[in-house]
PDB file of C-alpha atoms and ligand atoms in Angstrom:
ATOM      1  CA  MET A   1       8.496 -25.413   6.278  1.00 64.00           C
ATOM      2  CA  SER A   2       6.374 -23.599   5.215  1.00 82.00           C
ATOM      3  CA  ALA A   3       6.957 -19.911   4.417  1.00 94.00           C
ATOM      4  CA  SER A   4       6.534 -16.604   6.045  1.00 98.00           C
ATOM      5  CA  PRO A   5       3.417 -14.137   5.239  1.00 98.00           C
ATOM      6  CA  ILE A   6       3.522 -11.739   3.364  1.00 99.00           C
ATOM      7  CA  LEU A   7       1.435  -9.086   5.650  1.00 99.00           C
ATOM      8  CA  ILE A   8      -0.649  -6.396   3.507  1.00 99.00           C
ATOM      9  CA  THR A   9      -2.212  -3.571   5.156  1.00 99.00           C
ATOM     10  CA  GLY A  10      -5.494  -1.783   3.818  1.00 98.00           C
ATOM     11  CA  GLY A  11      -6.084  -5.237   2.481  1.00 98.00           C
ATOM     12  CA  ALA A  12     -10.065  -5.627   2.515  1.00 98.00           C
ATOM     13  CA  ARG A  13     -10.702  -4.111  -0.831  1.00 97.00           C
ATOM     14  CA  ARG A  14      -9.707  -3.127  -4.593  1.00 97.00           C
ATOM     15  CA  LEU A  15      -6.044  -2.622  -4.642  1.00 98.00           C
ATOM     16  CA  GLY A  16      -5.497  -4.076  -2.182  1.00 98.00           C
ATOM     17  CA  ARG A  17      -7.663  -7.043  -2.310  1.00 98.00           C
ATOM     18  CA  HIS A  18      -6.061  -8.110  -5.446  1.00 98.00           C
ATOM     19  CA  CYS A  19      -3.437  -8.521  -4.565  1.00 98.00           C
ATOM     20  CA  ALA A  20      -4.028 -10.986  -1.793  1.00 98.00           C
ATOM     21  CA  GLU A  21      -5.858 -12.743  -3.680  1.00 98.00           C
ATOM     22  CA  ARG A  22      -3.151 -13.320  -6.120  1.00 98.00           C
ATOM     23  CA  LEU A  23      -0.305 -13.521  -3.241  1.00 98.00           C
ATOM     24  CA  LEU A  24      -2.632 -16.459  -2.511  1.00 98.00           C
ATOM     25  CA  ASP A  25      -3.029 -18.285  -6.118  1.00 98.00           C
ATOM     26  CA  ASP A  26       1.145 -17.453  -5.971  1.00 98.00           C
ATOM     27  CA  GLY A  27       1.315 -19.591  -2.696  1.00 98.00           C
ATOM     28  CA  HIS A  28       1.987 -17.018  -0.679  1.00 98.00           C
ATOM     29  CA  PRO A  29       0.121 -17.139   3.117  1.00 98.00           C
ATOM     30  CA  VAL A  30      -1.174 -13.340   2.964  1.00 98.00           C
ATOM     31  CA  ILE A  31      -1.398 -11.909   6.942  1.00 99.00           C
ATOM     32  CA  ILE A  32      -4.006  -8.575   5.797  1.00 98.00           C
ATOM     33  CA  SER A  33      -5.084  -5.056   7.814  1.00 98.00           C
ATOM     34  CA  TYR A  34      -9.199  -3.983   7.186  1.00 98.00           C
ATOM     35  CA  ARG A  35     -10.416  -0.820   9.173  1.00 98.00           C
ATOM     36  CA  ARG A  36     -14.420  -1.790   9.324  1.00 96.00           C
ATOM     37  CA  GLU A  37     -14.962  -5.144   8.856  1.00 97.00           C
ATOM     38  CA  ARG A  38     -17.005  -6.224   5.740  1.00 95.00           C
ATOM     39  CA  ASP A  39     -18.886  -8.882   4.784  1.00 96.00           C
ATOM     40  CA  GLU A  40     -16.070 -10.099   1.844  1.00 95.00           C
ATOM     41  CA  LEU A  41     -13.229 -10.464   3.829  1.00 98.00           C
ATOM     42  CA  GLU A  42     -14.981 -13.700   4.695  1.00 98.00           C
ATOM     43  CA  ALA A  43     -14.038 -15.910   1.498  1.00 97.00           C
ATOM     44  CA  LEU A  44     -10.860 -13.713   1.960  1.00 98.00           C
ATOM     45  CA  ARG A  45     -10.736 -15.949   5.799  1.00 98.00           C
ATOM     46  CA  ARG A  46     -12.200 -19.179   4.159  1.00 98.00           C
ATOM     47  CA  ARG A  47      -8.848 -19.087   1.842  1.00 98.00           C
ATOM     48  CA  GLY A  48      -7.042 -18.721   5.079  1.00 98.00           C
ATOM     49  CA  VAL A  49      -5.990 -15.241   5.345  1.00 98.00           C
ATOM     50  CA  ALA A  50      -5.047 -14.155   8.528  1.00 98.00           C
ATOM     51  CA  THR A  51      -7.819 -10.713   9.077  1.00 98.00           C
ATOM     52  CA  LEU A  52      -6.031  -7.886  12.102  1.00 98.00           C
ATOM     53  CA  GLN A  53      -8.250  -5.029  11.976  1.00 98.00           C
ATOM     54  CA  ALA A  54      -6.224  -1.696  12.482  1.00 98.00           C
ATOM     55  CA  ASP A  55      -6.912   1.820  12.285  1.00 98.00           C
ATOM     56  CA  PHE A  56      -3.795   4.293  11.500  1.00 98.00           C
ATOM     57  CA  ALA A  57      -5.430   7.315  11.857  1.00 97.00           C
ATOM     58  CA  SER A  58      -3.835   7.641  15.866  1.00 97.00           C
ATOM     59  CA  GLU A  59       0.091   6.197  17.051  1.00 98.00           C
ATOM     60  CA  ALA A  60      -2.136   4.787  19.589  1.00 98.00           C
ATOM     61  CA  GLY A  61      -3.961   2.307  16.544  1.00 98.00           C
ATOM     62  CA  ILE A  62      -0.576   1.442  15.130  1.00 98.00           C
ATOM     63  CA  LEU A  63       1.757   0.274  17.765  1.00 99.00           C
ATOM     64  CA  ASP A  64      -1.780  -1.767  19.489  1.00 98.00           C
ATOM     65  CA  PHE A  65      -2.187  -3.643  15.470  1.00 99.00           C
ATOM     66  CA  ILE A  66       1.879  -3.478  15.840  1.00 99.00           C
ATOM     67  CA  ALA A  67       1.000  -5.896  18.917  1.00 98.00           C
ATOM     68  CA  ARG A  68      -1.186  -8.776  17.225  1.00 98.00           C
ATOM     69  CA  LEU A  69       0.477  -8.657  14.314  1.00 98.00           C
ATOM     70  CA  LYS A  70       3.626 -10.098  16.691  1.00 98.00           C
ATOM     71  CA  THR A  71       1.171 -12.783  18.226  1.00 98.00           C
ATOM     72  CA  GLU A  72      -0.083 -13.257  14.708  1.00 98.00           C
ATOM     73  CA  THR A  73       3.302 -14.503  12.958  1.00 98.00           C
ATOM     74  CA  ASP A  74       6.736 -14.113  14.588  1.00 98.00           C
ATOM     75  CA  THR A  75       8.387 -13.949  10.869  1.00 98.00           C
ATOM     76  CA  LEU A  76       7.235 -12.114   7.588  1.00 98.00           C
ATOM     77  CA  ARG A  77       8.493 -12.371   3.775  1.00 98.00           C
ATOM     78  CA  ALA A  78       7.626  -8.723   2.963  1.00 99.00           C
ATOM     79  CA  ILE A  79       5.181  -5.852   4.472  1.00 99.00           C
ATOM     80  CA  VAL A  80       2.975  -4.111   1.465  1.00 99.00           C
ATOM     81  CA  HIS A  81       1.995  -1.188   3.023  1.00 99.00           C
ATOM     82  CA  ASN A  82      -1.022  -0.795   0.663  1.00 99.00           C
ATOM     83  CA  ALA A  83      -3.430   1.403   3.560  1.00 98.00           C
ATOM     84  CA  SER A  84      -4.457   4.964   2.486  1.00 98.00           C
ATOM     85  CA  ASP A  85      -7.202   7.754   2.124  1.00 98.00           C
ATOM     86  CA  TRP A  86      -7.794   9.283  -0.676  1.00 97.00           C
ATOM     87  CA  THR A  87      -9.820  12.520   1.469  1.00 96.00           C
ATOM     88  CA  PRO A  88      -9.395  15.402  -0.842  1.00 97.00           C
ATOM     89  CA  ASP A  89      -8.739  18.190   1.707  1.00 97.00           C
ATOM     90  CA  SER A  90     -10.895  19.902   3.565  1.00 90.00           C
ATOM     91  CA  PRO A  91     -11.030  24.078   3.941  1.00 85.00           C
ATOM     92  CA  GLY A  92     -12.215  24.400   7.635  1.00 91.00           C
ATOM     93  CA  ASP A  93     -11.722  24.128  10.606  1.00 93.00           C
ATOM     94  CA  ASP A  94     -11.024  19.582   9.742  1.00 94.00           C
ATOM     95  CA  ALA A  95      -8.189  20.721   7.170  1.00 97.00           C
ATOM     96  CA  GLY A  96      -5.572  20.139   9.733  1.00 96.00           C
ATOM     97  CA  ALA A  97      -6.701  17.314  11.551  1.00 96.00           C
ATOM     98  CA  ASN A  98      -8.265  15.224   7.607  1.00 97.00           C
ATOM     99  CA  PHE A  99      -3.841  16.589   7.419  1.00 97.00           C
ATOM    100  CA  GLU A 100      -2.932  14.566  10.550  1.00 98.00           C
ATOM    101  CA  ARG A 101      -4.953  11.367   9.517  1.00 97.00           C
ATOM    102  CA  LEU A 102      -3.369  11.435   5.700  1.00 98.00           C
ATOM    103  CA  PHE A 103      -0.081  11.487   7.910  1.00 98.00           C
ATOM    104  CA  ARG A 104      -0.260   8.254  10.177  1.00 98.00           C
ATOM    105  CA  VAL A 105      -1.633   6.501   7.709  1.00 98.00           C
ATOM    106  CA  HIS A 106      -0.203   7.464   4.614  1.00 98.00           C
ATOM    107  CA  MET A 107       3.922   8.125   6.379  1.00 98.00           C
ATOM    108  CA  GLN A 108       3.479   6.681  10.427  1.00 99.00           C
ATOM    109  CA  ALA A 109       2.404   4.107   9.694  1.00 99.00           C
ATOM    110  CA  PRO A 110       4.465   2.648   7.600  1.00 99.00           C
ATOM    111  CA  TYR A 111       7.748   4.285   9.359  1.00 99.00           C
ATOM    112  CA  LEU A 112       6.102   2.049  12.514  1.00 99.00           C
ATOM    113  CA  ILE A 113       5.683  -0.866  10.779  1.00 99.00           C
ATOM    114  CA  ASN A 114       9.219  -0.848   9.111  1.00 99.00           C
ATOM    115  CA  LEU A 115      10.824  -0.438  12.826  1.00 99.00           C
ATOM    116  CA  HIS A 116       9.356  -2.520  15.039  1.00 98.00           C
ATOM    117  CA  CYS A 117       8.677  -5.495  12.608  1.00 98.00           C
ATOM    118  CA  ARG A 118      12.065  -5.111  10.830  1.00 98.00           C
ATOM    119  CA  GLU A 119      13.353  -8.984  13.121  1.00 98.00           C
ATOM    120  CA  LEU A 120       9.837 -10.127  11.581  1.00 98.00           C
ATOM    121  CA  LEU A 121      11.283  -9.426   7.889  1.00 98.00           C
ATOM    122  CA  ALA A 122      14.849 -10.127   9.896  1.00 98.00           C
ATOM    123  CA  ALA A 123      13.584 -13.615  10.310  1.00 98.00           C
ATOM    124  CA  CYS A 124      12.518 -15.018   7.532  1.00 98.00           C
ATOM    125  CA  PRO A 125      14.319 -18.525   6.523  1.00 97.00           C
ATOM    126  CA  GLU A 126      13.561 -16.965   2.588  1.00 96.00           C
ATOM    127  CA  PRO A 127      16.783 -15.843   1.080  1.00 96.00           C
ATOM    128  CA  LEU A 128      14.213 -12.735  -0.469  1.00 97.00           C
ATOM    129  CA  ARG A 129      12.959 -10.113   1.938  1.00 98.00           C
ATOM    130  CA  ASP A 130      10.978  -7.101   0.984  1.00 98.00           C
ATOM    131  CA  ILE A 131       9.030  -3.871   2.011  1.00 99.00           C
ATOM    132  CA  VAL A 132       6.900  -2.315  -1.019  1.00 99.00           C
ATOM    133  CA  HIS A 133       5.764   1.378  -0.671  1.00 99.00           C
ATOM    134  CA  MET A 134       2.182   1.759  -2.169  1.00 99.00           C
ATOM    135  CA  SER A 135       2.552   5.523  -3.409  1.00 98.00           C
ATOM    136  CA  ASP A 136       1.263   7.532  -6.792  1.00 98.00           C
ATOM    137  CA  TYR A 137       1.588   9.911  -9.739  1.00 97.00           C
ATOM    138  CA  VAL A 138       1.158  12.577  -7.891  1.00 98.00           C
ATOM    139  CA  ALA A 139       3.925  12.427  -4.995  1.00 98.00           C
ATOM    140  CA  ARG A 140       6.352  14.030  -7.954  1.00 97.00           C
ATOM    141  CA  ARG A 141       3.647  16.307  -8.584  1.00 97.00           C
ATOM    142  CA  GLY A 142       1.519  17.525  -6.544  1.00 97.00           C
ATOM    143  CA  SER A 143      -2.149  18.260  -6.313  1.00 97.00           C
ATOM    144  CA  LYS A 144      -5.060  20.721  -6.633  1.00 97.00           C
ATOM    145  CA  LYS A 145      -7.482  18.745  -4.714  1.00 96.00           C
ATOM    146  CA  HIS A 146      -5.750  16.403  -2.520  1.00 98.00           C
ATOM    147  CA  VAL A 147      -2.774  18.631  -1.241  1.00 98.00           C
ATOM    148  CA  ALA A 148      -2.732  16.682   2.055  1.00 98.00           C
ATOM    149  CA  TYR A 149      -2.743  13.160   0.223  1.00 98.00           C
ATOM    150  CA  ALA A 150       0.069  13.936  -2.295  1.00 98.00           C
ATOM    151  CA  ALA A 151       2.602  15.234   0.155  1.00 98.00           C
ATOM    152  CA  THR A 152       2.254  13.097   2.688  1.00 98.00           C
ATOM    153  CA  LYS A 153       2.868   9.933   0.293  1.00 98.00           C
ATOM    154  CA  ALA A 154       5.252  12.328  -1.137  1.00 98.00           C
ATOM    155  CA  GLY A 155       7.100  11.423   2.790  1.00 98.00           C
ATOM    156  CA  LEU A 156       6.442   7.536   1.637  1.00 98.00           C
ATOM    157  CA  ASP A 157       8.359   7.991  -1.258  1.00 98.00           C
ATOM    158  CA  ASN A 158      11.718   9.627   1.075  1.00 98.00           C
ATOM    159  CA  LEU A 159      11.147   6.308   3.960  1.00 98.00           C
ATOM    160  CA  THR A 160      11.272   4.580   0.531  1.00 99.00           C
ATOM    161  CA  LEU A 161      14.586   5.969   0.201  1.00 98.00           C
ATOM    162  CA  SER A 162      15.602   5.565   4.009  1.00 99.00           C
ATOM    163  CA  PHE A 163      14.545   2.562   5.008  1.00 99.00           C
ATOM    164  CA  ALA A 164      16.069   0.949   1.630  1.00 99.00           C
ATOM    165  CA  ALA A 165      19.936   2.218   3.223  1.00 98.00           C
ATOM    166  CA  MET A 166      19.453   1.792   6.424  1.00 98.00           C
ATOM    167  CA  TYR A 167      18.080  -2.225   5.494  1.00 98.00           C
ATOM    168  CA  ALA A 168      19.939  -2.747   2.367  1.00 98.00           C
ATOM    169  CA  PRO A 169      20.961  -6.251   1.536  1.00 98.00           C
ATOM    170  CA  SER A 170      19.080  -8.210   4.081  1.00 98.00           C
ATOM    171  CA  ILE A 171      15.918  -6.512   3.037  1.00 98.00           C
ATOM    172  CA  GLN A 172      15.229  -4.467   0.031  1.00 98.00           C
ATOM    173  CA  VAL A 173      12.407  -1.157  -0.284  1.00 99.00           C
ATOM    174  CA  ASN A 174      11.380  -0.023  -2.886  1.00 99.00           C
ATOM    175  CA  ALA A 175       7.265   1.767  -3.576  1.00 98.00           C
ATOM    176  CA  ILE A 176       4.963   0.942  -6.725  1.00 99.00           C
ATOM    177  CA  ALA A 177       3.951   5.397  -8.209  1.00 98.00           C
ATOM    178  CA  PRO A 178       0.293   4.013  -9.757  1.00 98.00           C
ATOM    179  CA  ALA A 179      -2.023   7.483 -11.385  1.00 96.00           C
ATOM    180  CA  LEU A 180      -5.464   6.092 -12.431  1.00 94.00           C
ATOM    181  CA  VAL A 181      -5.726   2.444 -12.067  1.00 96.00           C
ATOM    182  CA  MET A 182      -8.763   1.228 -10.614  1.00 96.00           C
ATOM    183  CA  LEU A 183     -11.999   4.326 -10.181  1.00 95.00           C
ATOM    184  CA  GLY A 184     -13.842   4.308  -7.137  1.00 93.00           C
ATOM    185  CA  GLU A 185     -17.642   2.733  -6.580  1.00 92.00           C
ATOM    186  CA  ASP A 186     -19.243   6.911  -7.188  1.00 93.00           C
ATOM    187  CA  ASP A 187     -17.242   7.742 -10.246  1.00 94.00           C
ATOM    188  CA  ASP A 188     -19.219   7.840 -13.434  1.00 95.00           C
ATOM    189  CA  ALA A 189     -18.443   8.175 -16.811  1.00 94.00           C
ATOM    190  CA  ALA A 190     -17.860  11.512 -17.345  1.00 95.00           C
ATOM    191  CA  TYR A 191     -14.995  11.705 -15.027  1.00 94.00           C
ATOM    192  CA  ALA A 192     -13.611   7.730 -16.581  1.00 94.00           C
ATOM    193  CA  GLU A 193     -13.883   9.723 -19.808  1.00 94.00           C
ATOM    194  CA  LYS A 194     -11.257  13.399 -18.245  1.00 94.00           C
ATOM    195  CA  ALA A 195      -9.315  10.851 -16.095  1.00 92.00           C
ATOM    196  CA  MET A 196      -8.135   8.967 -19.538  1.00 92.00           C
ATOM    197  CA  ALA A 197      -7.272  11.788 -21.334  1.00 92.00           C
ATOM    198  CA  LYS A 198      -4.722  12.491 -18.545  1.00 92.00           C
ATOM    199  CA  SER A 199      -2.575   9.607 -19.747  1.00 91.00           C
ATOM    200  CA  ALA A 200      -0.790   8.886 -23.044  1.00 95.00           C
ATOM    201  CA  MET A 201      -2.315   4.929 -22.747  1.00 96.00           C
ATOM    202  CA  ARG A 202      -5.564   6.909 -22.013  1.00 96.00           C
ATOM    203  CA  MET A 203      -6.966   3.833 -20.302  1.00 95.00           C
ATOM    204  CA  ILE A 204      -7.616   2.751 -16.587  1.00 96.00           C
ATOM    205  CA  PRO A 205      -5.768  -1.116 -16.635  1.00 97.00           C
ATOM    206  CA  GLY A 206      -7.163  -2.273 -13.597  1.00 97.00           C
ATOM    207  CA  PRO A 207      -5.421  -3.963 -10.211  1.00 98.00           C
ATOM    208  CA  GLY A 208      -3.419  -6.296 -12.318  1.00 98.00           C
ATOM    209  CA  VAL A 209      -0.822  -4.148 -13.756  1.00 98.00           C
ATOM    210  CA  VAL A 210      -0.100  -3.311  -9.390  1.00 98.00           C
ATOM    211  CA  TYR A 211       0.262  -6.599  -8.586  1.00 98.00           C
ATOM    212  CA  GLN A 212       2.808  -6.637 -11.997  1.00 98.00           C
ATOM    213  CA  SER A 213       4.850  -4.580 -10.384  1.00 98.00           C
ATOM    214  CA  LEU A 214       4.746  -6.202  -6.725  1.00 98.00           C
ATOM    215  CA  ARG A 215       5.415  -9.077  -8.558  1.00 98.00           C
ATOM    216  CA  TYR A 216       9.176  -7.819 -10.105  1.00 98.00           C
ATOM    217  CA  LEU A 217      10.056  -6.333  -6.386  1.00 98.00           C
ATOM    218  CA  LEU A 218       9.417  -9.456  -5.089  1.00 98.00           C
ATOM    219  CA  ASP A 219      10.564 -11.642  -7.557  1.00 98.00           C
ATOM    220  CA  ASN A 220      14.037  -9.140  -8.174  1.00 98.00           C
ATOM    221  CA  ARG A 221      17.132  -9.664  -5.888  1.00 98.00           C
ATOM    222  CA  TYR A 222      18.911  -6.519  -7.323  1.00 98.00           C
ATOM    223  CA  VAL A 223      16.424  -3.545  -6.801  1.00 98.00           C
ATOM    224  CA  THR A 224      16.575  -1.527  -4.158  1.00 98.00           C
ATOM    225  CA  GLY A 225      15.843   2.366  -3.006  1.00 98.00           C
ATOM    226  CA  VAL A 226      13.179   2.753  -6.019  1.00 98.00           C
ATOM    227  CA  THR A 227       8.800   4.167  -6.924  1.00 98.00           C
ATOM    228  CA  LEU A 228       7.849   2.322  -9.477  1.00 98.00           C
ATOM    229  CA  PRO A 229       5.264   4.771 -12.380  1.00 98.00           C
ATOM    230  CA  VAL A 230       2.875   2.135 -13.279  1.00 98.00           C
ATOM    231  CA  ASP A 231       0.598   5.346 -14.859  1.00 97.00           C
ATOM    232  CA  GLY A 232       0.331   5.064 -17.987  1.00 97.00           C
ATOM    233  CA  GLY A 233       2.570   7.767 -19.764  1.00 96.00           C
ATOM    234  CA  ARG A 234       0.512  10.805 -17.611  1.00 94.00           C
ATOM    235  CA  HIS A 235       3.971  12.445 -17.524  1.00 91.00           C
ATOM    236  CA  LEU A 236       3.785  12.629 -21.494  1.00 94.00           C
ATOM    237  CA  ARG A 237       0.510  15.000 -21.251  1.00 87.00           C
TER     238      ARG A 237
HETATM  239  N1  NDP B   1      -7.020   3.387  -6.735  1.00 59.44           N
HETATM  240  C1  NDP B   1      -5.915   3.872  -7.882  1.00 59.44           C
HETATM  241  O1  NDP B   1      -6.232   4.321  -9.586  1.00 59.44           O
HETATM  242  C2  NDP B   1      -4.321   4.683  -6.841  1.00 59.44           C
HETATM  243  C3  NDP B   1      -4.705   4.349  -5.946  1.00 59.44           C
HETATM  244  N2  NDP B   1      -3.306   4.579  -5.656  1.00 59.44           N
HETATM  245  C4  NDP B   1      -2.407   4.060  -4.438  1.00 59.44           C
HETATM  246  O2  NDP B   1      -2.491   2.534  -3.967  1.00 59.44           O
HETATM  247  C5  NDP B   1      -3.524   2.311  -3.175  1.00 59.44           C
HETATM  248  C6  NDP B   1      -4.492   1.096  -2.693  1.00 59.44           C
HETATM  249  O3  NDP B   1      -5.126   2.150  -3.884  1.00 59.44           O
HETATM  250  P1  NDP B   1      -6.628   1.574  -3.779  1.00 59.44           P
HETATM  251  O4  NDP B   1      -7.444   0.082  -3.804  1.00 59.44           O
HETATM  252  O5  NDP B   1      -7.486   2.465  -4.494  1.00 59.44           O
HETATM  253  O6  NDP B   1      -7.513   2.233  -1.684  1.00 59.44           O
HETATM  254  P2  NDP B   1      -8.601   1.419  -0.822  1.00 59.44           P
HETATM  255  O7  NDP B   1      -8.977   3.469  -1.404  1.00 59.44           O
HETATM  256  O8  NDP B   1      -9.377   2.017  -1.270  1.00 59.44           O
HETATM  257  O9  NDP B   1      -8.129   2.143   0.050  1.00 59.44           O
HETATM  258  C7  NDP B   1      -7.095   0.766   0.550  1.00 59.44           C
HETATM  259  C8  NDP B   1      -7.651   0.462   2.147  1.00 59.44           C
HETATM  260  O10 NDP B   1      -7.269   1.444   2.971  1.00 59.44           O
HETATM  261  C9  NDP B   1      -7.454   1.548   4.321  1.00 59.44           C
HETATM  262  N3  NDP B   1      -7.490   2.820   4.766  1.00 59.44           N
HETATM  263  C10 NDP B   1      -7.712   3.837   4.635  1.00 59.44           C
HETATM  264  N4  NDP B   1      -7.438   4.696   6.200  1.00 59.44           N
HETATM  265  C11 NDP B   1      -7.253   4.026   6.683  1.00 59.44           C
HETATM  266  C12 NDP B   1      -6.920   3.987   7.813  1.00 59.44           C
HETATM  267  N5  NDP B   1      -6.655   5.195   8.704  1.00 59.44           N
HETATM  268  N6  NDP B   1      -6.712   2.620   8.717  1.00 59.44           N
HETATM  269  C13 NDP B   1      -6.002   1.311   8.108  1.00 59.44           C
HETATM  270  N7  NDP B   1      -6.508   1.472   6.745  1.00 59.44           N
HETATM  271  C14 NDP B   1      -7.171   2.696   5.871  1.00 59.44           C
HETATM  272  C15 NDP B   1      -9.267   1.210   3.969  1.00 59.44           C
HETATM  273  O11 NDP B   1     -10.274  -0.084   4.890  1.00 59.44           O
HETATM  274  P3  NDP B   1     -12.308  -0.191   5.209  1.00 59.44           P
HETATM  275  O12 NDP B   1     -12.045   0.574   4.139  1.00 59.44           O
HETATM  276  O13 NDP B   1     -11.708  -0.760   6.015  1.00 59.44           O
HETATM  277  O14 NDP B   1     -11.597   1.699   5.061  1.00 59.44           O
HETATM  278  C16 NDP B   1      -9.332   0.761   1.985  1.00 59.44           C
HETATM  279  O15 NDP B   1      -9.376  -1.091   2.019  1.00 59.44           O
HETATM  280  C17 NDP B   1      -2.922   2.805  -2.223  1.00 59.44           C
HETATM  281  O16 NDP B   1      -2.243   3.342  -0.928  1.00 59.44           O
HETATM  282  C18 NDP B   1      -3.630   4.383  -3.156  1.00 59.44           C
HETATM  283  O17 NDP B   1      -3.533   5.165  -2.446  1.00 59.44           O
HETATM  284  C19 NDP B   1      -2.310   5.314  -6.417  1.00 59.44           C
HETATM  285  C20 NDP B   1      -3.001   5.347  -7.280  1.00 59.44           C
HETATM  286  C21 NDP B   1      -4.063   5.549  -7.952  1.00 59.44           C
HETATM  287  N1  LIG B   2      -6.371   5.341  -1.158  1.00 59.44           N
HETATM  288  C1  LIG B   2      -6.280   5.710  -2.562  1.00 59.44           C
HETATM  289  N2  LIG B   2      -5.590   6.388  -3.157  1.00 59.44           N
HETATM  290  C2  LIG B   2      -6.188   6.826  -4.498  1.00 59.44           C
HETATM  291  C3  LIG B   2      -7.294   6.424  -5.216  1.00 59.44           C
HETATM  292  C4  LIG B   2      -8.587   6.273  -4.410  1.00 59.44           C
HETATM  293  O1  LIG B   2      -9.022   5.640  -4.791  1.00 59.44           O
HETATM  294  N3  LIG B   2      -7.537   5.319  -2.987  1.00 59.44           N
HETATM  295  N4  LIG B   2      -7.992   6.779  -5.818  1.00 59.44           N
HETATM  296  C5  LIG B   2      -6.842   7.505  -7.114  1.00 59.44           C
HETATM  297  C6  LIG B   2      -7.361   7.421  -7.910  1.00 59.44           C
HETATM  298  O2  LIG B   2      -7.551   7.094  -8.999  1.00 59.44           O
HETATM  299  C7  LIG B   2      -6.613   9.222  -8.601  1.00 59.44           C
HETATM  300  O3  LIG B   2      -5.636   8.710  -9.578  1.00 59.44           O
HETATM  301  C8  LIG B   2      -7.370   9.164 -10.419  1.00 59.44           C
HETATM  302  O4  LIG B   2      -6.354  10.311 -10.890  1.00 59.44           O
HETATM  303  C9  LIG B   2      -6.116   8.043  -6.650  1.00 59.44           C
HETATM  304  N5  LIG B   2      -4.909   7.494  -5.363  1.00 59.44           N
END
């Protein structure tokens, strides 16, 4: 019997893609969602990754994705809610729409996918089943420039607690809360230097440290309802 696939939302690029590739290397079938078609998706498709387009900016978009996911597979080993939008707050008329977009991708999408896809996890014949939410260090600290982002990630942390209690013991539900793990395309050396100084470890480690945390959660049968900090000791500065 072939292994059940692992779903990673927002898996076309950066951290999500790194984890998708590492899961493939570890022998897991992988399904990803992506928002925008990109040339680099072809390499994943060549490795057998099922790629499903999805925009979680609306409830209809979330439910449409769920319906297509259920035609793609009837079982899941794990769901990794990685899709995220790091848009800073906009002071103008777009403030409310911006908050709503971040609420939908960081909270409503994980909420609806967890509810509607519980049956796929329950159908997994393997001994362990997991949901992992990608959170953020700032969920616990707040952010002056990303208020809506931090608040909706804090909401995601609360979803971790509720779903962990609801889905135990058959499904484990945890979160990973990184701080700066990899830079954005537009970040310059000055930004990198300033960002590195914020943590005790003073480094930008790259996506491997996130995969190590995901691997730990997938392999551990006694951890649920926790958020793993992967932040270089930000809280020590
Ligand atoms: N990078 C870092 O240092 C840190 C990352 N994190 C968290 O780790 C996770 C991965 O980070 P990173 O790789 O930088 O994330 P990205 O900013 O690269 O976003 C990941 C993916 O989410 C997708 N996405 C964005 N908005 C939507 C939407 N409305 N509907 C569907 N998909 C959407 C994007 O798709 P597309 O590209 O097609 O638009 C993108 O590929 C995120 O949850 C992030 O919050 C937390 C702290 C630090
Ligand atoms: N969806 C995203 N979330 C976050 C990103 C990102 O690029 N996409 N980047 C960060 C920063 O690295 C931040 O941690 C630097 O202080 C946070 N979240």
